[in-house]
Coordinates of N, CA and C in Angstrom, one line a residue:
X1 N 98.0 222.0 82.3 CA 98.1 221.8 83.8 C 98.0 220.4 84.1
X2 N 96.5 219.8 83.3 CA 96.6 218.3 83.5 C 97.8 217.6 83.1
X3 N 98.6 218.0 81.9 CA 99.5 217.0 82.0 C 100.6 217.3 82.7
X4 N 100.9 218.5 83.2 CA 102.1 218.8 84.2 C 102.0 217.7 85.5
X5 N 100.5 217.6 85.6 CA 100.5 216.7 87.0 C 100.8 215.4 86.4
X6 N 100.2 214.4 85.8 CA 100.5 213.6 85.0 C 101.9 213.2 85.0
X7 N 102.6 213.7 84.7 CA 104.1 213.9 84.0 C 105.2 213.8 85.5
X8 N 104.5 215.1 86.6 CA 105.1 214.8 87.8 C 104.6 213.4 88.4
X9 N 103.8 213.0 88.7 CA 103.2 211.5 89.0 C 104.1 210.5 88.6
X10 N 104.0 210.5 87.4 CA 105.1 209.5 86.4 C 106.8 209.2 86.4
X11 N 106.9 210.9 86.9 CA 108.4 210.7 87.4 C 108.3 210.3 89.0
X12 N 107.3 210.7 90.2 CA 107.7 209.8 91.2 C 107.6 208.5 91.0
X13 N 106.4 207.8 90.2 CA 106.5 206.4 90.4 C 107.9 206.0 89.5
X14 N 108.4 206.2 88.4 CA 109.7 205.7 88.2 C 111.1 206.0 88.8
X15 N 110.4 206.9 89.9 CA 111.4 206.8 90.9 C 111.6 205.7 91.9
X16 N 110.5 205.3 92.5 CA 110.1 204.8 93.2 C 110.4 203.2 92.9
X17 N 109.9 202.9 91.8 CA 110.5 201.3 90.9 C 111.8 201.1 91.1
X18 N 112.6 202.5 90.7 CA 113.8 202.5 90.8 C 114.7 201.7 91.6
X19 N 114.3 203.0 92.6 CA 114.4 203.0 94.5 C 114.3 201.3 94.9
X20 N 112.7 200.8 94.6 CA 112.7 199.6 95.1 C 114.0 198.7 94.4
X21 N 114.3 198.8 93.0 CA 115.0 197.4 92.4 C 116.9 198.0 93.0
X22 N 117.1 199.0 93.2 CA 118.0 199.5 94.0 C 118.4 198.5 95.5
X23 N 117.4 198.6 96.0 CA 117.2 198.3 97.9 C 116.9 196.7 97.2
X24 N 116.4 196.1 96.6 CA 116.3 194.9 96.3 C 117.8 194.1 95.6
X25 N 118.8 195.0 94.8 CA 120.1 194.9 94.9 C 121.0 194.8 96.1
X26 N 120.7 195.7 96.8 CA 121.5 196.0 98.2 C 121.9 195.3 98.8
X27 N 122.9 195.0 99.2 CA 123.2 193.9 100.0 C 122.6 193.6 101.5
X28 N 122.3 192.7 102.1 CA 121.4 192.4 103.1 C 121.9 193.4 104.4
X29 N 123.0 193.0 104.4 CA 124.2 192.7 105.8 C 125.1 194.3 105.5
X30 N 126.0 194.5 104.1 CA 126.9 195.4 104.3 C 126.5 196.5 103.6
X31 N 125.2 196.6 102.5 CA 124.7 197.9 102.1 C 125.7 197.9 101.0
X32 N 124.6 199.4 100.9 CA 126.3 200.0 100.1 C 127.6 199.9 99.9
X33 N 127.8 199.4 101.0 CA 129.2 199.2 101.8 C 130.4 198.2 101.2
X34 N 128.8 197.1 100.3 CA 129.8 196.3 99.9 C 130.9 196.5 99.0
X35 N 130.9 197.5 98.2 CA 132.1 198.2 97.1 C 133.4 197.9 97.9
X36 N 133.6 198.6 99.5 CA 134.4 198.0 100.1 C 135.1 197.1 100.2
X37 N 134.5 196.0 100.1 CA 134.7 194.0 100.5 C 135.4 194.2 98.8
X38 N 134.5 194.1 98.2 CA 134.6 193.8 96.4 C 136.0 194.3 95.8
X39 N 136.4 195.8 96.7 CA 137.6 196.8 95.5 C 138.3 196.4 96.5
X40 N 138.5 195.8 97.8 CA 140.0 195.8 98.5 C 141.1 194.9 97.4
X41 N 142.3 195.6 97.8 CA 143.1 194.9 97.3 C 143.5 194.0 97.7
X42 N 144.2 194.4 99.2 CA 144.2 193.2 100.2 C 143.2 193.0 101.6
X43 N 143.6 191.8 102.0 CA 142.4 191.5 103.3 C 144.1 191.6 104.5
X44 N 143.6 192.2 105.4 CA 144.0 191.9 106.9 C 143.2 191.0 107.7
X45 N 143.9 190.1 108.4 CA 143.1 188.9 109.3 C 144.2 189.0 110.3
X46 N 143.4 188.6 111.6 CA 144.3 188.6 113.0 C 143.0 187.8 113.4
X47 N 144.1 187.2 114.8 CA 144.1 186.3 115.6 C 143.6 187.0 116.7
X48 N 142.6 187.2 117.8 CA 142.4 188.1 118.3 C 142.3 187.4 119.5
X49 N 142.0 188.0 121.2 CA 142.0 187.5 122.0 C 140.6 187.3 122.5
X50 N 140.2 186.5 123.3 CA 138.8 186.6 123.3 C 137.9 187.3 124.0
X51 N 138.4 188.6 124.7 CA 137.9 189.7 125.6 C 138.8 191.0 125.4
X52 N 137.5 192.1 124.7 CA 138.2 193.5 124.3 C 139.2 193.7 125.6
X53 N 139.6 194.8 125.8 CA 140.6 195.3 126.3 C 140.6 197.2 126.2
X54 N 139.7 197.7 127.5 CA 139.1 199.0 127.3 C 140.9 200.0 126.9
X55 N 141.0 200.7 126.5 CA 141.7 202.0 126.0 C 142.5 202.0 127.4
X56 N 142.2 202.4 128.6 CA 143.0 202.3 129.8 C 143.6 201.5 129.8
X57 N 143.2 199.9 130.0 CA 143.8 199.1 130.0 C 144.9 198.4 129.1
X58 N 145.0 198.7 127.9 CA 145.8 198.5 127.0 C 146.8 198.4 127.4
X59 N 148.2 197.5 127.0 CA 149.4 197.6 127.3 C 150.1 198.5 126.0
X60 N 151.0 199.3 126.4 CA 151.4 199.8 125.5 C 152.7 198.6 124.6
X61 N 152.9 199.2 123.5 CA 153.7 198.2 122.9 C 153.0 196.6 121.6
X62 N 151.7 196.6 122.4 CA 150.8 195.7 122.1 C 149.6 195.9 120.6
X63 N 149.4 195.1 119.6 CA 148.9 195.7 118.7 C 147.2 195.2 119.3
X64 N 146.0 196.3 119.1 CA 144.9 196.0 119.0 C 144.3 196.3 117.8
X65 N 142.7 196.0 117.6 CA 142.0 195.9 116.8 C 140.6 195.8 117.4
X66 N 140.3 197.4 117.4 CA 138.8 197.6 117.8 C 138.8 196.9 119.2
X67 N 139.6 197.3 120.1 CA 140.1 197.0 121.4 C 140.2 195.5 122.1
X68 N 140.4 194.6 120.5 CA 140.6 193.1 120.8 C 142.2 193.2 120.7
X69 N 142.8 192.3 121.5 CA 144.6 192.3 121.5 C 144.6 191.3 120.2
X70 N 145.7 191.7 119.5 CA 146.0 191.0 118.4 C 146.8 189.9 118.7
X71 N 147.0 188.6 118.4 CA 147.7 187.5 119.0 C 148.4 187.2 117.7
X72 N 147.5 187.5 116.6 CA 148.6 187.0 115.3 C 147.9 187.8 114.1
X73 N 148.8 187.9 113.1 CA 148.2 189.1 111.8 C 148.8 188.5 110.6
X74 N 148.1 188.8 109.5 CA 148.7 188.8 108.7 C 147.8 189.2 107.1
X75 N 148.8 189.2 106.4 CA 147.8 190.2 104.8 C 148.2 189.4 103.7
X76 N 147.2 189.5 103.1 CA 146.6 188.2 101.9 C 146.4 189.2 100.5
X77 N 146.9 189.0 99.6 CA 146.1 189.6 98.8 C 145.3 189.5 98.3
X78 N 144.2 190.1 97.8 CA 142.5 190.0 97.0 C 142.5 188.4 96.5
X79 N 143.5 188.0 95.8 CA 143.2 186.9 94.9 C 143.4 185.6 95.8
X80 N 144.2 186.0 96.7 CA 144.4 184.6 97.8 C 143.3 184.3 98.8
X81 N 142.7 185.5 98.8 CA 141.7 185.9 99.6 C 140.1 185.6 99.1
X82 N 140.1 185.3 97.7 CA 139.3 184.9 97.1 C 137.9 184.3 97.9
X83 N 138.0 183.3 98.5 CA 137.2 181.7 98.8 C 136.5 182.7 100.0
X84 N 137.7 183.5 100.7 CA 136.7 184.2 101.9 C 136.2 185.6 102.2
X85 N 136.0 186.4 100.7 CA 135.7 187.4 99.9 C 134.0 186.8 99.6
X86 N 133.9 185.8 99.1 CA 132.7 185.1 98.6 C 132.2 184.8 99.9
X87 N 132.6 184.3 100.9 CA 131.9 183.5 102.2 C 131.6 185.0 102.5
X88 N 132.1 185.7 102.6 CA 131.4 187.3 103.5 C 130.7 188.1 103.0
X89 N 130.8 187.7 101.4 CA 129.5 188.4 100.9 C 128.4 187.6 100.7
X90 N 128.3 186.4 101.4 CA 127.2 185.2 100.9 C 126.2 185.7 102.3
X91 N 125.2 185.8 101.5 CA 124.2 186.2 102.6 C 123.6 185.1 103.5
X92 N 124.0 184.0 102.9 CA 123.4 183.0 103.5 C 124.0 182.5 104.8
X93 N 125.0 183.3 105.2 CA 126.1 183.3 106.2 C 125.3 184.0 107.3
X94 N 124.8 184.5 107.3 CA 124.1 185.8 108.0 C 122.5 184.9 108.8
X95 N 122.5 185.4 109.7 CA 120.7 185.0 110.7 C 120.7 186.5 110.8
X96 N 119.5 187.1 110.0 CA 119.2 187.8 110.2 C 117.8 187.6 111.0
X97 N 117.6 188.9 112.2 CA 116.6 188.3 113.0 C 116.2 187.7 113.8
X98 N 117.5 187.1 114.0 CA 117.8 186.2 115.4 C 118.9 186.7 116.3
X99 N 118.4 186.0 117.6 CA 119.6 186.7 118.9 C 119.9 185.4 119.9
X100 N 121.2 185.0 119.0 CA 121.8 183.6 119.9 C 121.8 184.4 121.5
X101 N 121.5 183.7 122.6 CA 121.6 184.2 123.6 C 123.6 183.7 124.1
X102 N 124.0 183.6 123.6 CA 125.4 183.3 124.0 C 126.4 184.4 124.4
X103 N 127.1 184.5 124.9 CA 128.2 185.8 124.8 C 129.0 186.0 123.9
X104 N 129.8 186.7 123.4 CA 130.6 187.3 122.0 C 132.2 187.1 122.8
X105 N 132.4 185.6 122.3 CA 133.5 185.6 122.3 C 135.1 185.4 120.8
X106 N 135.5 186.6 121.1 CA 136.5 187.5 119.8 C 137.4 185.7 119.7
X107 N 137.5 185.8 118.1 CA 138.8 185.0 118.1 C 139.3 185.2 116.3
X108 N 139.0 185.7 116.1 CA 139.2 186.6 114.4 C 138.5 187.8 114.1
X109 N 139.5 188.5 113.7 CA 139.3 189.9 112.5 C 139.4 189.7 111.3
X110 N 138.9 190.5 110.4 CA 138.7 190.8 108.6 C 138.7 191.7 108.7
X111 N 140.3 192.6 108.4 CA 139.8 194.0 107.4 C 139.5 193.8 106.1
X112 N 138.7 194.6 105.2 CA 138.9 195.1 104.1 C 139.4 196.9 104.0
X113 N 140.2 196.8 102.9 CA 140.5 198.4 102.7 C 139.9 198.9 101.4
X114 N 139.6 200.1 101.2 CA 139.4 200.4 100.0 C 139.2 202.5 100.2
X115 N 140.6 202.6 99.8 CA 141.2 204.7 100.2 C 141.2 204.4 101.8
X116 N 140.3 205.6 102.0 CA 140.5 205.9 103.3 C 139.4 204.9 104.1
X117 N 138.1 203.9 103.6 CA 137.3 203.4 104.2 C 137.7 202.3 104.1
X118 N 137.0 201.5 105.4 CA 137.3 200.1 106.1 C 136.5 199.6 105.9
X119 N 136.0 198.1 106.4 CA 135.2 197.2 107.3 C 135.9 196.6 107.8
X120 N 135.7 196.1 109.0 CA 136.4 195.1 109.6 C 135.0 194.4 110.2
X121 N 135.2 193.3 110.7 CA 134.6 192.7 111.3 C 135.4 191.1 112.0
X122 N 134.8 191.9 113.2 CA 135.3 190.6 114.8 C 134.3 189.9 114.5
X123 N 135.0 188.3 115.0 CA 134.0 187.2 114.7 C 134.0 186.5 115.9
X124 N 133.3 185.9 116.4 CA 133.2 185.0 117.7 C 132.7 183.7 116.8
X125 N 133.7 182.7 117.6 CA 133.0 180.9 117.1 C 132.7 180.2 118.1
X126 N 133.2 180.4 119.7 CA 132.8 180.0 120.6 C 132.6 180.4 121.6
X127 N 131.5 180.1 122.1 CA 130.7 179.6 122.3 C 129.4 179.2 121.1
X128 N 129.4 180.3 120.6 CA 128.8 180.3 118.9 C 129.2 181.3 117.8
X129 N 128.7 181.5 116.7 CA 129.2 181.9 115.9 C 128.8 183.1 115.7
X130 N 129.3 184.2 115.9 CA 128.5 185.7 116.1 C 129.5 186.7 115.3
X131 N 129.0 188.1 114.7 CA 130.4 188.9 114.5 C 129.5 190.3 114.6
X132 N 130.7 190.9 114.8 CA 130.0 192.3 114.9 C 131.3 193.3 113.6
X133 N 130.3 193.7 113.0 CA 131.0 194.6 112.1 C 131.3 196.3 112.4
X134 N 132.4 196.7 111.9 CA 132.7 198.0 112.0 C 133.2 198.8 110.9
X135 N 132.5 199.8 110.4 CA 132.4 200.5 109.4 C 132.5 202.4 109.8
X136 N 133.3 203.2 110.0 CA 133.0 204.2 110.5 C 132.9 205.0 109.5
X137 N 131.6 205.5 110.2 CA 130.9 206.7 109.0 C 130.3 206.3 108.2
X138 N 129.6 204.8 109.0 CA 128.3 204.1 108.0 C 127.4 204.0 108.8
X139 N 125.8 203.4 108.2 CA 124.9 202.7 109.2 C 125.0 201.6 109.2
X140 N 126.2 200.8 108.9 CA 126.4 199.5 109.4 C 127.3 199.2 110.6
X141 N 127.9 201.0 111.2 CA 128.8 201.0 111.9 C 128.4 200.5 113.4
X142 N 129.3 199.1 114.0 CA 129.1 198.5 115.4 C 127.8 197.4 115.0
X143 N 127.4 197.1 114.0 CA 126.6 196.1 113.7 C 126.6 194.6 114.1
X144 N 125.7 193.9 114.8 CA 125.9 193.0 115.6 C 125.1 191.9 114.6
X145 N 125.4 190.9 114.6 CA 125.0 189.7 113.8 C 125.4 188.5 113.7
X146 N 124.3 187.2 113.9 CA 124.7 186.2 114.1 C 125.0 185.6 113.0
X147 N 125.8 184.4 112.8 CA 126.1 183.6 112.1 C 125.8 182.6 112.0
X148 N 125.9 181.4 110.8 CA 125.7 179.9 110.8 C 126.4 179.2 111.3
X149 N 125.8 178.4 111.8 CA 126.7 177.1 112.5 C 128.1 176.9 111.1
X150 N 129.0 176.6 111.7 CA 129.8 176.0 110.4 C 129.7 176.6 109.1
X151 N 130.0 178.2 109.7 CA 129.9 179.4 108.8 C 131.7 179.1 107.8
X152 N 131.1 179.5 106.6 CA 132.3 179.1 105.3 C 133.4 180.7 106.1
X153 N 132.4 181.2 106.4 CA 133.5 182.6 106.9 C 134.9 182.2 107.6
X154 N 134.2 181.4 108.9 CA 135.1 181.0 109.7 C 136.2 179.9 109.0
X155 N 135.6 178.8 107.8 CA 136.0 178.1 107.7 C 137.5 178.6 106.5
X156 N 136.9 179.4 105.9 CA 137.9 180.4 104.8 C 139.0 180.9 105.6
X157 N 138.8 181.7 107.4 CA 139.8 182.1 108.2 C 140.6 181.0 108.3
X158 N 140.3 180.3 108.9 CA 140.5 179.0 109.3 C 142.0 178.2 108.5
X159 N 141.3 178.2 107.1 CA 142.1 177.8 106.5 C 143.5 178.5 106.3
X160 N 143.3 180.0 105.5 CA 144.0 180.7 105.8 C 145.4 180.8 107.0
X161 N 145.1 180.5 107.9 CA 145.7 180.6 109.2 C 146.6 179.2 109.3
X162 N 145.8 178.3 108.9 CA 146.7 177.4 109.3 C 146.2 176.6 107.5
X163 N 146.9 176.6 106.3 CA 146.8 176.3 105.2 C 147.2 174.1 105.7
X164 N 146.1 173.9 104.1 CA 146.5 172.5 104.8 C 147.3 172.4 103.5
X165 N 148.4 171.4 103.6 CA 149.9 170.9 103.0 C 149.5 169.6 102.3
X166 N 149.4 169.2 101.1 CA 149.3 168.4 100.6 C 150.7 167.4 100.2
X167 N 150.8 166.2 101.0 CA 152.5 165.9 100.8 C 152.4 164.7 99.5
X168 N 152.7 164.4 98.4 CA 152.7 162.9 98.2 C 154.0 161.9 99.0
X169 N 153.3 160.5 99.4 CA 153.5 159.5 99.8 C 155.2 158.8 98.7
X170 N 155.6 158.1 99.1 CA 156.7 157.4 98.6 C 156.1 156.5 97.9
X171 N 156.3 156.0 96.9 CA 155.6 154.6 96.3 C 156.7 153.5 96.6

């Protein structure tokens, strides 16, 4: 009997170690979730307007995203996407625990795909740098989070969007 208990003890605490080095893996910001970001093939990025646009209001004809109007779109594959794959999974992007008092103003999207599940995440740069993530049918789903100043996130979009053109000169 004594060692039955023994034995049950032994398997919660190596559960428990487990558990902890699990949740100490986990990503800060997307969880679990992150498989998502990691297996997409391709990324979607849009240009977004800087105030949702409720369901009523919508113009038909018009493409949205998470009821931001899309102004410009376009898809990258995994490997082009590279530089801003790493900036969104870099935790160091993230203030956790802080609440810029600013308002959320939209001016880029990030899908990832991976089957039937998403992440997207709307990014606000101005007035500051804020995003709120959306994941449905997670507990990251509608997640609000601020950003770094001169976040590589933005700066990876950024680029993306408008690529810079290296010309050489005439000698």
């Amino acid at each position: 009997m004594k060692t039955n208990v023994k034995n049950i003890c032994l398997i919660f605490i190596l559960l428990a170690i487990a558990g902890g080095i699990h949740a100490k893996n986990m990503h800060k910001v997307f969880g679990t979730d992150e498989k998502i970001i990691r297996s997409a093939a391709k990324i979607d990025l849009y240009m977004v307007d800087v105030i949702p646009v409720m369901s009523p209001d919508q113009i038909q004809g018009e493409n949205y995203i998470y009821d931001y109007r899309v102004m410009k779109a376009m898809s990258i594959k995994k490997k082009a996407g590279s530089a801003l794959i790493k900036a969104v999974l870099d935790t160091n992007q993230y203030m956790n625990g802080v609440a810029k008092k600013c308002p959320f103003m939209g001016k880029y999207a990030v899908q990832f795909r991976q089957g039937k599940r998403s992440i997207t995440i709307i990014l606000s740069t101005n007035p500051c740098e804020k995003a709120i993530v959306f994941c449905p049918g997670s507990i990251i789903d509608k997640k609000h989070i601020d950003i770094i100043e001169n976040s590589t996130i933005i700066t990876a979009i950024d680029l993306l969007f408008n690529p810079v053109v290296i010309t050489e000169g005439k000698k």
